[in-house]
XYZ file of C-alpha atoms in Angstrom:
614
model
C 0.124 -0.074 0.426
C 3.307 2.455 0.810
C 6.584 2.654 -0.290
C 8.306 -0.269 0.679
C 11.347 1.137 1.349
C 9.497 3.308 3.876
C 7.015 1.027 4.979
C 10.842 -1.994 5.508
C 11.804 0.851 7.583
C 8.881 1.160 9.666
C 7.896 -2.351 10.710
C 11.839 -3.501 11.380
C 12.353 -6.302 13.295
C 14.043 -5.117 16.935
C 17.171 -3.871 16.351
C 16.549 -2.381 13.000
C 15.857 1.482 12.127
C 12.768 2.871 12.721
C 12.662 6.191 10.700
C 10.149 6.827 12.569
C 11.284 7.401 15.741
C 14.213 10.067 13.913
C 14.876 12.484 16.538
C 16.601 15.328 17.909
C 15.844 15.302 22.469
C 17.714 17.720 23.907
C 17.593 18.432 27.630
C 19.718 19.896 30.687
C 20.752 17.540 33.354
C 22.068 18.524 37.111
C 23.936 22.303 36.714
C 26.558 19.654 39.886
C 27.834 18.310 35.588
C 28.191 21.304 34.612
C 27.505 20.578 30.647
C 24.704 20.162 28.371
C 23.462 16.767 26.816
C 21.314 16.555 23.307
C 20.174 13.146 22.549
C 20.050 11.884 19.127
C 17.303 9.369 20.282
C 17.798 7.258 16.339
C 21.303 6.800 15.643
C 20.912 4.625 12.023
C 23.706 4.313 9.101
C 24.002 1.291 6.795
C 21.994 -0.345 3.785
C 21.533 2.058 2.126
C 20.682 4.838 4.572
C 23.556 7.101 4.886
C 23.405 9.589 8.122
C 24.478 13.445 8.175
C 24.905 14.745 11.692
C 25.795 18.649 11.610
C 26.746 20.121 14.432
C 27.016 24.283 15.083
C 28.073 26.826 17.727
C 25.764 29.622 18.213
C 27.657 30.648 21.481
C 30.652 33.787 21.710
C 32.619 31.261 23.230
C 35.034 28.014 21.577
C 33.186 24.814 22.786
C 34.046 21.190 23.112
C 31.928 18.505 21.432
C 31.681 14.633 22.799
C 29.603 12.339 20.638
C 28.754 9.125 21.953
C 27.208 6.412 20.661
C 24.760 3.887 22.303
C 23.144 0.298 21.668
C 19.438 0.009 21.800
C 20.569 -1.445 24.717
C 23.080 1.190 25.964
C 26.496 -0.584 25.510
C 28.938 1.534 23.755
C 28.200 1.211 20.187
C 31.013 1.108 17.393
C 30.704 3.664 14.240
C 31.811 4.646 11.001
C 32.118 8.595 9.796
C 34.855 11.094 7.823
C 36.209 10.778 11.475
C 37.781 7.422 11.442
C 35.486 4.964 13.600
C 34.783 4.369 17.813
C 32.439 4.635 19.299
C 32.184 8.754 20.825
C 34.046 11.135 19.166
C 35.211 14.223 20.620
C 36.130 17.895 18.485
C 36.119 21.133 19.325
C 34.170 24.033 18.208
C 35.494 26.887 16.652
C 33.355 30.499 16.663
C 30.348 29.744 14.012
C 31.772 26.427 13.439
C 30.148 24.025 11.086
C 31.132 20.506 12.290
C 29.117 17.970 9.902
C 29.671 14.409 10.363
C 29.161 11.541 7.715
C 28.000 7.975 7.544
C 28.376 6.171 4.828
C 25.455 3.590 3.755
C 28.272 1.011 3.163
C 27.655 -1.731 5.236
C 25.590 -3.313 7.679
C 22.682 -1.424 9.391
C 23.730 -0.346 12.683
C 20.965 1.651 15.734
C 21.481 2.885 18.672
C 21.041 5.987 20.291
C 23.830 9.213 19.917
C 24.357 10.946 24.063
C 25.943 14.979 23.205
C 27.663 16.826 25.821
C 28.443 20.184 25.601
C 29.959 23.079 28.513
C 26.682 24.004 30.390
C 26.153 27.928 28.943
C 27.074 26.061 24.905
C 24.769 26.748 22.164
C 26.173 23.863 20.286
C 21.963 23.010 17.945
C 22.122 19.799 16.231
C 20.805 18.209 13.229
C 20.290 14.646 11.889
C 19.180 13.844 7.636
C 18.897 10.632 6.263
C 19.138 9.245 3.014
C 17.732 6.251 1.703
C 19.121 5.124 -0.955
C 17.480 2.046 -3.585
C 19.224 0.193 -7.128
C 20.736 3.502 -7.369
C 18.278 5.802 -6.998
C 17.500 7.850 -4.283
C 13.651 7.076 -2.527
C 13.625 9.570 0.255
C 15.275 11.659 2.767
C 14.414 13.579 5.842
C 15.983 15.957 8.208
C 14.640 16.725 12.009
C 15.949 19.994 14.051
C 16.798 19.232 17.177
C 13.523 19.597 20.079
C 13.287 20.219 23.795
C 12.078 17.566 25.354
C 9.178 17.806 26.820
C 5.444 16.659 28.320
C 3.308 17.830 25.106
C 3.257 18.460 21.593
C 0.472 18.321 19.029
C 1.250 18.328 15.147
C -1.673 17.954 12.026
C -2.576 14.651 10.853
C -4.434 13.099 7.782
C -5.261 9.948 6.901
C -6.816 9.089 3.426
C -5.773 5.406 2.837
C -7.577 4.842 -0.835
C -4.922 7.973 -1.808
C -1.976 6.094 0.482
C -2.217 8.109 2.758
C -1.082 8.068 5.981
C 0.086 9.919 9.167
C 3.216 8.018 10.889
C 3.773 9.461 15.098
C 7.555 8.565 17.166
C 8.134 8.975 20.369
C 11.075 8.943 22.152
C 11.677 9.248 26.099
C 15.490 9.045 27.113
C 16.701 9.311 30.313
C 19.063 11.707 30.480
C 21.129 9.709 32.911
C 18.392 9.771 35.804
C 18.656 6.300 36.708
C 15.576 6.114 38.602
C 13.069 7.372 35.179
C 9.255 5.025 36.119
C 7.874 3.368 32.877
C 5.704 6.230 30.794
C 2.445 6.140 30.006
C 2.474 9.291 27.079
C -1.266 10.019 25.230
C -1.644 9.908 21.871
C -5.461 11.442 22.043
C -6.856 11.982 18.453
C -9.136 15.672 17.724
C -11.526 16.222 14.321
C -11.095 19.279 12.252
C -13.872 20.213 13.860
C -11.514 20.144 17.819
C -13.594 17.606 19.353
C -11.996 14.321 21.018
C -12.476 11.374 19.061
C -10.763 8.508 20.632
C -7.709 8.438 22.671
C -4.830 5.980 23.227
C -1.617 5.590 25.786
C 1.188 3.301 24.872
C 3.319 2.445 27.694
C 7.008 3.159 27.540
C 10.091 2.171 29.408
C 13.342 4.666 30.506
C 15.369 4.113 27.016
C 12.460 1.943 24.760
C 10.555 4.318 22.011
C 7.349 3.376 19.303
C 7.183 3.946 15.963
C 3.269 3.586 14.287
C 0.987 4.852 12.245
C -2.209 5.811 13.334
C -4.114 3.867 11.601
C -2.237 0.583 12.851
C -3.451 -1.181 15.381
C -1.187 -0.203 18.091
C -3.215 2.517 17.855
C -6.752 3.211 16.027
C -6.970 0.578 13.804
C -9.488 0.839 11.559
C -8.595 5.243 11.708
C -9.153 6.372 8.076
C -10.559 9.403 5.773
C -9.653 11.138 9.499
C -8.563 15.650 8.937
C -7.498 16.515 12.423
C -4.942 16.935 14.507
C -2.702 14.157 16.983
C -2.034 16.005 20.685
C 0.402 13.370 22.616
C 1.013 14.243 26.775
C 3.062 12.969 29.136
C 3.541 13.090 33.071
C 7.261 12.805 31.703
C 9.653 14.453 29.055
C 9.912 12.681 26.857
C 9.873 13.232 22.756
C 7.234 13.410 19.623
C 7.555 13.552 16.047
C 4.905 13.403 12.943
C 5.902 12.200 9.590
C 3.510 12.097 6.824
C 3.901 9.444 4.070
C 2.500 10.641 0.589
C 1.967 7.586 -1.694
C 6.362 6.882 -1.727
C 7.028 10.261 -0.537
C 8.064 11.031 2.936
C 8.246 14.125 5.420
C 8.263 15.226 8.528
C 5.918 17.254 9.687
C 6.011 20.640 11.966
C 5.576 19.497 15.675
C 4.213 22.084 18.836
C 5.091 22.305 21.917
C 2.358 23.432 24.312
C -1.569 20.659 24.685
C -4.793 21.382 22.438
C -7.182 22.791 25.080
C -10.319 23.178 23.227
C -11.234 19.436 22.481
C -11.338 18.965 26.715
C -13.314 22.409 27.142
C -16.689 21.493 29.065
C -19.140 23.598 27.851
C -22.696 24.258 30.058
C -23.615 25.600 33.338
C -20.706 25.968 35.828
C -21.215 25.600 39.904
C -19.500 26.738 42.309
C -16.108 25.782 44.717
C -18.388 25.051 48.293
C -15.575 26.178 50.949
C -13.828 25.245 53.089
C -12.111 23.798 50.191
C -8.509 24.565 50.898
C -7.148 20.578 52.636
C -7.710 17.580 52.186
C -10.628 16.272 54.463
C -11.999 19.377 53.205
C -12.608 18.126 49.492
C -15.210 19.530 46.883
C -16.933 15.806 45.842
C -17.054 15.657 42.465
C -18.791 12.943 41.023
C -18.819 13.047 37.064
C -17.747 16.018 34.479
C -17.911 19.311 36.292
C -17.193 23.338 35.627
C -15.810 25.059 37.958
C -16.410 28.782 39.081
C -13.356 29.170 41.553
C -11.539 32.097 43.826
C -8.370 32.319 44.778
C -8.496 34.635 47.954
C -4.269 34.241 48.222
C -1.026 34.493 46.697
C 0.084 30.162 47.422
C -3.551 29.617 47.811
C -4.416 25.544 47.168
C -8.398 24.014 46.625
C -8.317 20.624 46.237
C -11.822 18.652 44.632
C -11.306 14.490 45.262
C -13.043 11.995 42.853
C -13.840 7.997 41.923
C -11.309 6.406 39.581
C -9.855 3.066 37.956
C -6.929 1.467 36.900
C -6.687 3.619 33.214
C -9.241 6.093 33.376
C -8.756 8.857 31.792
C -8.227 12.241 33.413
C -8.048 15.893 32.359
C -8.277 19.680 34.182
C -7.911 22.939 32.128
C -7.957 25.970 34.732
C -7.843 29.061 33.535
C -7.371 32.445 35.152
C -8.182 35.254 32.992
C -8.837 38.452 35.139
C -6.975 37.576 38.800
C -4.503 40.006 39.882
C -0.927 40.115 39.869
C 1.287 38.320 37.985
C -0.097 34.796 37.472
C 2.208 30.347 37.922
C -0.801 28.110 38.107
C -0.637 23.948 38.221
C -2.588 21.254 38.584
C -1.769 18.216 40.891
C -2.647 14.733 40.622
C -2.511 12.961 43.926
C -3.345 9.412 45.129
C -5.448 8.965 48.644
C -2.236 8.559 49.977
C -0.831 11.731 48.691
C 1.552 10.387 46.442
C 1.804 13.241 43.886
C 1.028 11.273 40.698
C 1.314 13.802 38.734
C 2.265 18.139 37.467
C 0.474 20.764 34.659
C 2.956 22.717 33.649
C 1.150 27.339 33.406
C 0.307 27.187 29.467
C 0.283 30.719 27.955
C -1.944 30.778 24.704
C -3.579 34.012 23.640
C -1.692 35.625 27.050
C -3.248 34.442 29.102
C -2.675 32.257 31.961
C -3.967 27.833 31.938
C -2.528 25.383 33.343
C -3.264 21.759 31.968
C -3.225 17.954 33.011
C -3.767 14.776 31.558
C -2.640 11.533 33.124
C -4.130 7.744 33.000
C -5.658 6.829 36.422
C -3.004 4.001 37.804
C -4.639 2.027 40.225
C -8.518 2.212 41.278
C -9.210 4.184 44.660
C -9.965 7.734 45.318
C -7.419 10.879 44.008
C -7.842 14.407 44.535
C -6.677 16.900 41.820
C -4.962 19.998 43.646
C -5.488 23.883 42.138
C -2.409 26.261 43.259
C -1.502 29.224 42.331
C 1.948 30.668 43.015
C 1.487 34.160 43.175
C -1.565 35.724 41.861
C -5.400 35.515 42.763
C -9.450 35.872 42.087
C -10.928 34.125 39.179
C -10.667 31.086 38.111
C -12.679 28.057 35.428
C -11.630 25.036 36.188
C -12.526 22.647 33.264
C -12.636 18.632 36.126
C -13.268 15.931 33.093
C -13.386 12.546 35.782
C -15.213 9.881 35.841
C -18.937 9.346 36.366
C -19.569 7.718 40.438
C -22.801 6.332 39.938
C -21.313 5.138 44.055
C -21.759 7.254 46.789
C -19.737 9.845 46.969
C -15.904 9.060 47.474
C -14.837 9.366 51.513
C -12.169 11.915 53.278
C -8.631 9.962 52.997
C -8.626 7.516 57.041
C -5.425 8.535 59.448
C -2.231 7.354 58.612
C -0.274 5.846 61.538
C 3.538 6.163 62.464
C 3.849 5.746 65.858
C 3.230 6.075 68.939
C 4.969 6.492 73.072
C 5.469 5.470 75.177
C 4.885 1.679 73.296
C 4.350 0.299 77.310
C 2.698 0.571 80.165
C 1.903 -1.136 83.190
C -1.899 -1.483 84.623
C -3.621 1.093 86.484
C -1.853 4.064 84.772
C -2.854 7.517 83.135
C -0.262 9.112 81.019
C -0.959 11.383 78.350
C 0.109 9.341 74.148
C 1.982 10.595 71.292
C 0.839 9.461 68.437
C 2.892 10.020 65.001
C 0.993 10.152 61.211
C -0.787 11.619 58.911
C -4.767 12.893 58.344
C -4.803 12.571 61.643
C -6.752 15.608 62.038
C -10.195 15.709 63.199
C -10.288 12.078 64.206
C -12.841 10.913 66.645
C -12.338 8.339 68.748
C -8.970 6.683 69.070
C -9.032 2.265 69.959
C -7.528 -0.505 72.055
C -8.105 -2.993 70.984
C -7.419 -7.133 72.421
C -4.720 -9.478 70.510
C -4.983 -12.950 70.689
C -1.482 -14.750 70.464
C 0.234 -14.524 67.558
C 2.777 -17.057 66.533
C 5.459 -15.271 67.476
C 3.724 -15.665 71.729
C 3.099 -12.348 71.266
C -0.786 -10.862 72.184
C -3.077 -11.019 76.076
C -4.674 -14.340 74.962
C -7.989 -13.859 76.296
C -9.958 -16.264 74.046
C -11.903 -14.831 70.904
C -15.198 -14.535 73.630
C -13.928 -13.140 75.909
C -12.062 -10.114 74.104
C -14.013 -7.198 74.820
C -13.617 -4.686 71.647
C -12.633 -1.876 73.744
C -10.418 -3.792 75.906
C -10.497 -1.732 78.823
C -7.871 0.854 78.403
C -9.535 4.191 77.484
C -8.666 7.624 75.219
C -9.835 10.957 75.402
C -8.248 13.049 72.644
C -6.707 16.344 74.075
C -5.090 17.815 70.563
C -5.412 16.526 66.631
C -2.948 17.416 63.937
C -2.588 16.978 60.391
C 1.173 14.948 61.870
C 0.116 14.313 65.594
C -2.277 13.631 68.441
C -2.525 13.136 71.734
C -4.364 11.629 74.565
C -4.834 11.117 78.091
C -4.928 7.148 78.246
C -6.293 5.077 80.901
C -5.458 2.249 81.816
C -7.748 -0.327 84.701
C -6.098 -1.710 87.485
C -7.269 -5.392 86.857
C -6.442 -6.051 82.706
C -4.931 -8.595 80.707
C -1.679 -8.163 79.831
C -0.215 -8.748 76.521
C -0.287 -6.544 72.926
C -3.568 -4.442 72.336
C -3.675 -2.329 68.970
C -4.671 1.022 68.437
C -6.210 2.248 65.749
C -8.967 5.550 65.176
C -10.815 6.398 63.710
C -12.730 9.448 61.255
C -15.178 9.868 59.363
C -16.299 6.023 59.505
C -12.934 5.496 58.278
C -10.220 2.923 60.016
C -6.623 3.831 60.335
C -4.157 1.285 60.399
C -3.262 0.056 64.308
C 0.498 0.218 66.612
C 0.907 -2.117 68.996
C 0.658 -1.031 72.893
C 1.656 -3.606 75.441
C 0.289 -3.585 78.852
C 3.172 -4.685 81.202
C 2.738 -7.797 84.279
C 0.797 -7.178 86.839
C 3.655 -6.605 89.898
C 6.629 -7.567 87.888
C 10.268 -7.059 89.281
C 11.460 -3.993 90.433
C 14.721 -2.975 88.889
C 17.216 0.018 89.131
C 17.435 2.390 86.075
C 20.963 4.154 86.431
C 22.757 4.892 83.499
C 23.208 6.799 80.390
C 19.783 6.501 77.917
C 20.339 6.664 74.081
C 17.752 6.469 71.383
C 16.449 8.315 68.569
C 13.380 10.122 67.542
C 9.944 8.947 64.918
C 11.955 11.838 63.334
C 14.652 10.328 63.306
C 17.710 12.858 66.084
C 20.127 11.206 68.606
C 18.458 11.598 72.209
C 20.661 10.169 75.923
C 19.797 11.030 79.009
C 20.942 9.637 82.775
C 19.691 8.091 85.926
C 21.523 8.228 88.975
C 20.068 7.381 91.858
C 16.139 7.286 90.806
C 17.775 11.287 90.132
C 17.216 12.149 85.928
C 20.067 14.364 85.613
C 21.126 14.530 82.427
C 18.835 15.143 79.069
C 19.924 16.596 75.465
C 16.785 16.045 73.043
C 16.391 17.792 69.402
C 13.188 18.475 67.504
C 12.163 19.687 64.337
C 10.079 23.182 64.897
C 7.843 24.870 61.873
C 9.319 27.676 60.484
C 12.504 26.906 62.507
C 13.813 24.476 61.718
C 16.135 21.532 64.565
C 15.749 23.672 68.045
C 17.395 21.242 71.369
C 17.637 22.096 74.417
C 20.116 20.098 76.605
C 20.216 20.818 80.778
C 23.199 19.356 83.537
C 22.477 19.440 87.614
C 18.980 17.760 87.659
C 17.284 15.753 90.453
C 14.104 15.103 89.027
C 12.837 11.747 90.318
C 12.320 8.951 88.327
C 9.951 5.490 89.043
C 8.409 3.686 86.178
C 8.916 6.796 84.047
C 10.024 9.498 83.658
C 8.369 13.483 83.083
C 10.520 16.087 82.314
C 9.864 19.964 81.004
C 11.543 23.194 80.816
C 10.237 26.351 79.670
C 12.807 29.548 79.975
C 14.729 31.846 77.109
C 11.257 30.976 74.920
C 11.673 27.575 74.917
C 8.404 24.773 75.917
C 10.356 22.178 76.676
C 8.115 18.782 77.639
C 10.274 13.729 77.361
C 7.839 11.879 79.173
C 8.149 8.209 79.184
C 8.097 5.211 80.593
C 10.297 2.215 80.791
C 9.769 -0.915 80.196
C 12.397 -3.320 81.701
C 15.761 -1.810 83.311
C 17.028 -1.955 79.170
C 14.363 -0.139 76.617
C 11.860 2.645 77.039
C 10.084 5.059 75.040
C 8.119 7.884 74.658
C 7.310 11.736 73.139
C 8.602 14.902 73.531
C 7.485 18.144 72.688
C 8.717 21.223 71.725
C 7.046 25.409 71.090
C 9.816 28.801 70.455
C 8.692 31.858 70.750
C 8.820 32.890 67.025
C 8.330 29.726 65.490
C 4.777 29.309 64.440
C 4.744 25.170 64.318
C 4.875 21.782 67.611
C 8.652 20.047 67.567
C 7.512 16.655 68.615
C 8.325 13.240 67.630
C 8.326 9.437 69.306
C 11.396 7.741 71.159
C 12.929 5.288 71.624
C 15.853 4.467 74.581
C 17.915 1.713 75.599
C 20.580 1.114 78.044
C 23.523 -1.023 77.392
């Protein structure tokens, strides 16, 4: 159907040239590397295909460039050119000089990719030109100008199979030296000439991988014909894209524009007003279907939350327009999962002197998600076009509390104390329970038969402070209670947290000496120590991270505070209020919590701790 030479190259087996992926991606690496790196994501020469590479020094000083060749597995690839046979070339570029590297069409076809390294602040654009010759006839010649890696690209497209006209796309996902790069889901949007989104397809790319397909092929939109419009390709990490048009035997590359095409993602109809308050995760406005929202950002650095439910593979998109806002606008949209893992973020898209932010993503799993509209600068009205899966079930609930640590970890029957629980999403927690646990395979538990295990285990907890990352509760343990492990669980808005172990020690245990130096760590990773001598606390050292002031440290010596089964210490002075509390589980282990505030600081330093004595 199409020119056989191009068809052969476009459908070659792995290791052969995919001419549709001839493109150049350019990016900056970490400034610490002190160099600028460009990449030819596809290199090929041999078996009738020649390649010419052009490098021009546009800058105001001479530069040294290194061009390295790699095969598809990342190993050095030995190539032959007018510069010799090697896996890399290093050459100098004088002011305004252009270096041409020519790779002949003779020999076996070699494919791979190329990394071009120059000084960080240099300007050395590069271009590849491929020429395919068969039986003395040039069948096509195609060039690929440099292209900066990005997250959205668009170009015109047409498919008319009856006239042997089609459009191919090429995607490359270079890692630019990032060993932690994650797989990429590139979303290919097929947009009709009237601006309507016709079809969507996700292409999965591993780091360093590329893909090349015609629009009408089975990997994209099988059966597509009589189509005129455009293609928009988006992703959640930097990648490169290229469009190729084939008209009978003729082949040419298409002009590729960066940025999205917003029209297909805008919603018509009457908007709804945002529901305040919605500036916290727990207060997120619930949306159950595609929704057009009139919102107001009342301050710089403001954020509005939306909550919705979706399933694996569902497509979502958000377009926020900020016309009429005051000040310089830097808008953004973030997408995160229920556990607050960042899935995607937008970049501001400046079109026609207006400020917009655009995000499109495929949901990675079934669950509850949050969209955040944010402005670093500027405030005022905005409009959000939110396309989310239609949810016919109950509204998605706020996230459950997450518990990470607690202190103290153990206590005696008949004791009453303040417990601190560290975690996430702990604000507005309504209840904390202590549920008896049966004896497990490790011999831990309280041993009560299932029929005799009360729901609460007899331990009561009254919450006195409930903040996002911690809560404080007054705990009372009955004098008569089964010893062993109890499960601490919190509940909010009908959603239950994970559980942490708390142990009730046997009543009337043997007395033991606590004298010596105790050392340990806090839940923030800071080292603590205190000394007990003659049954009294004599010295103590502990730090805490206070928001707005960083890590603050409290030290005290020459103390004479009584220590029994618990350690209780407090200090006020110099604008610092410090509290340290814990229980001794034995003559070797202790656990508890600490809290610190300082005048002029906006937050509270609080953490749990564990300590041991040699």
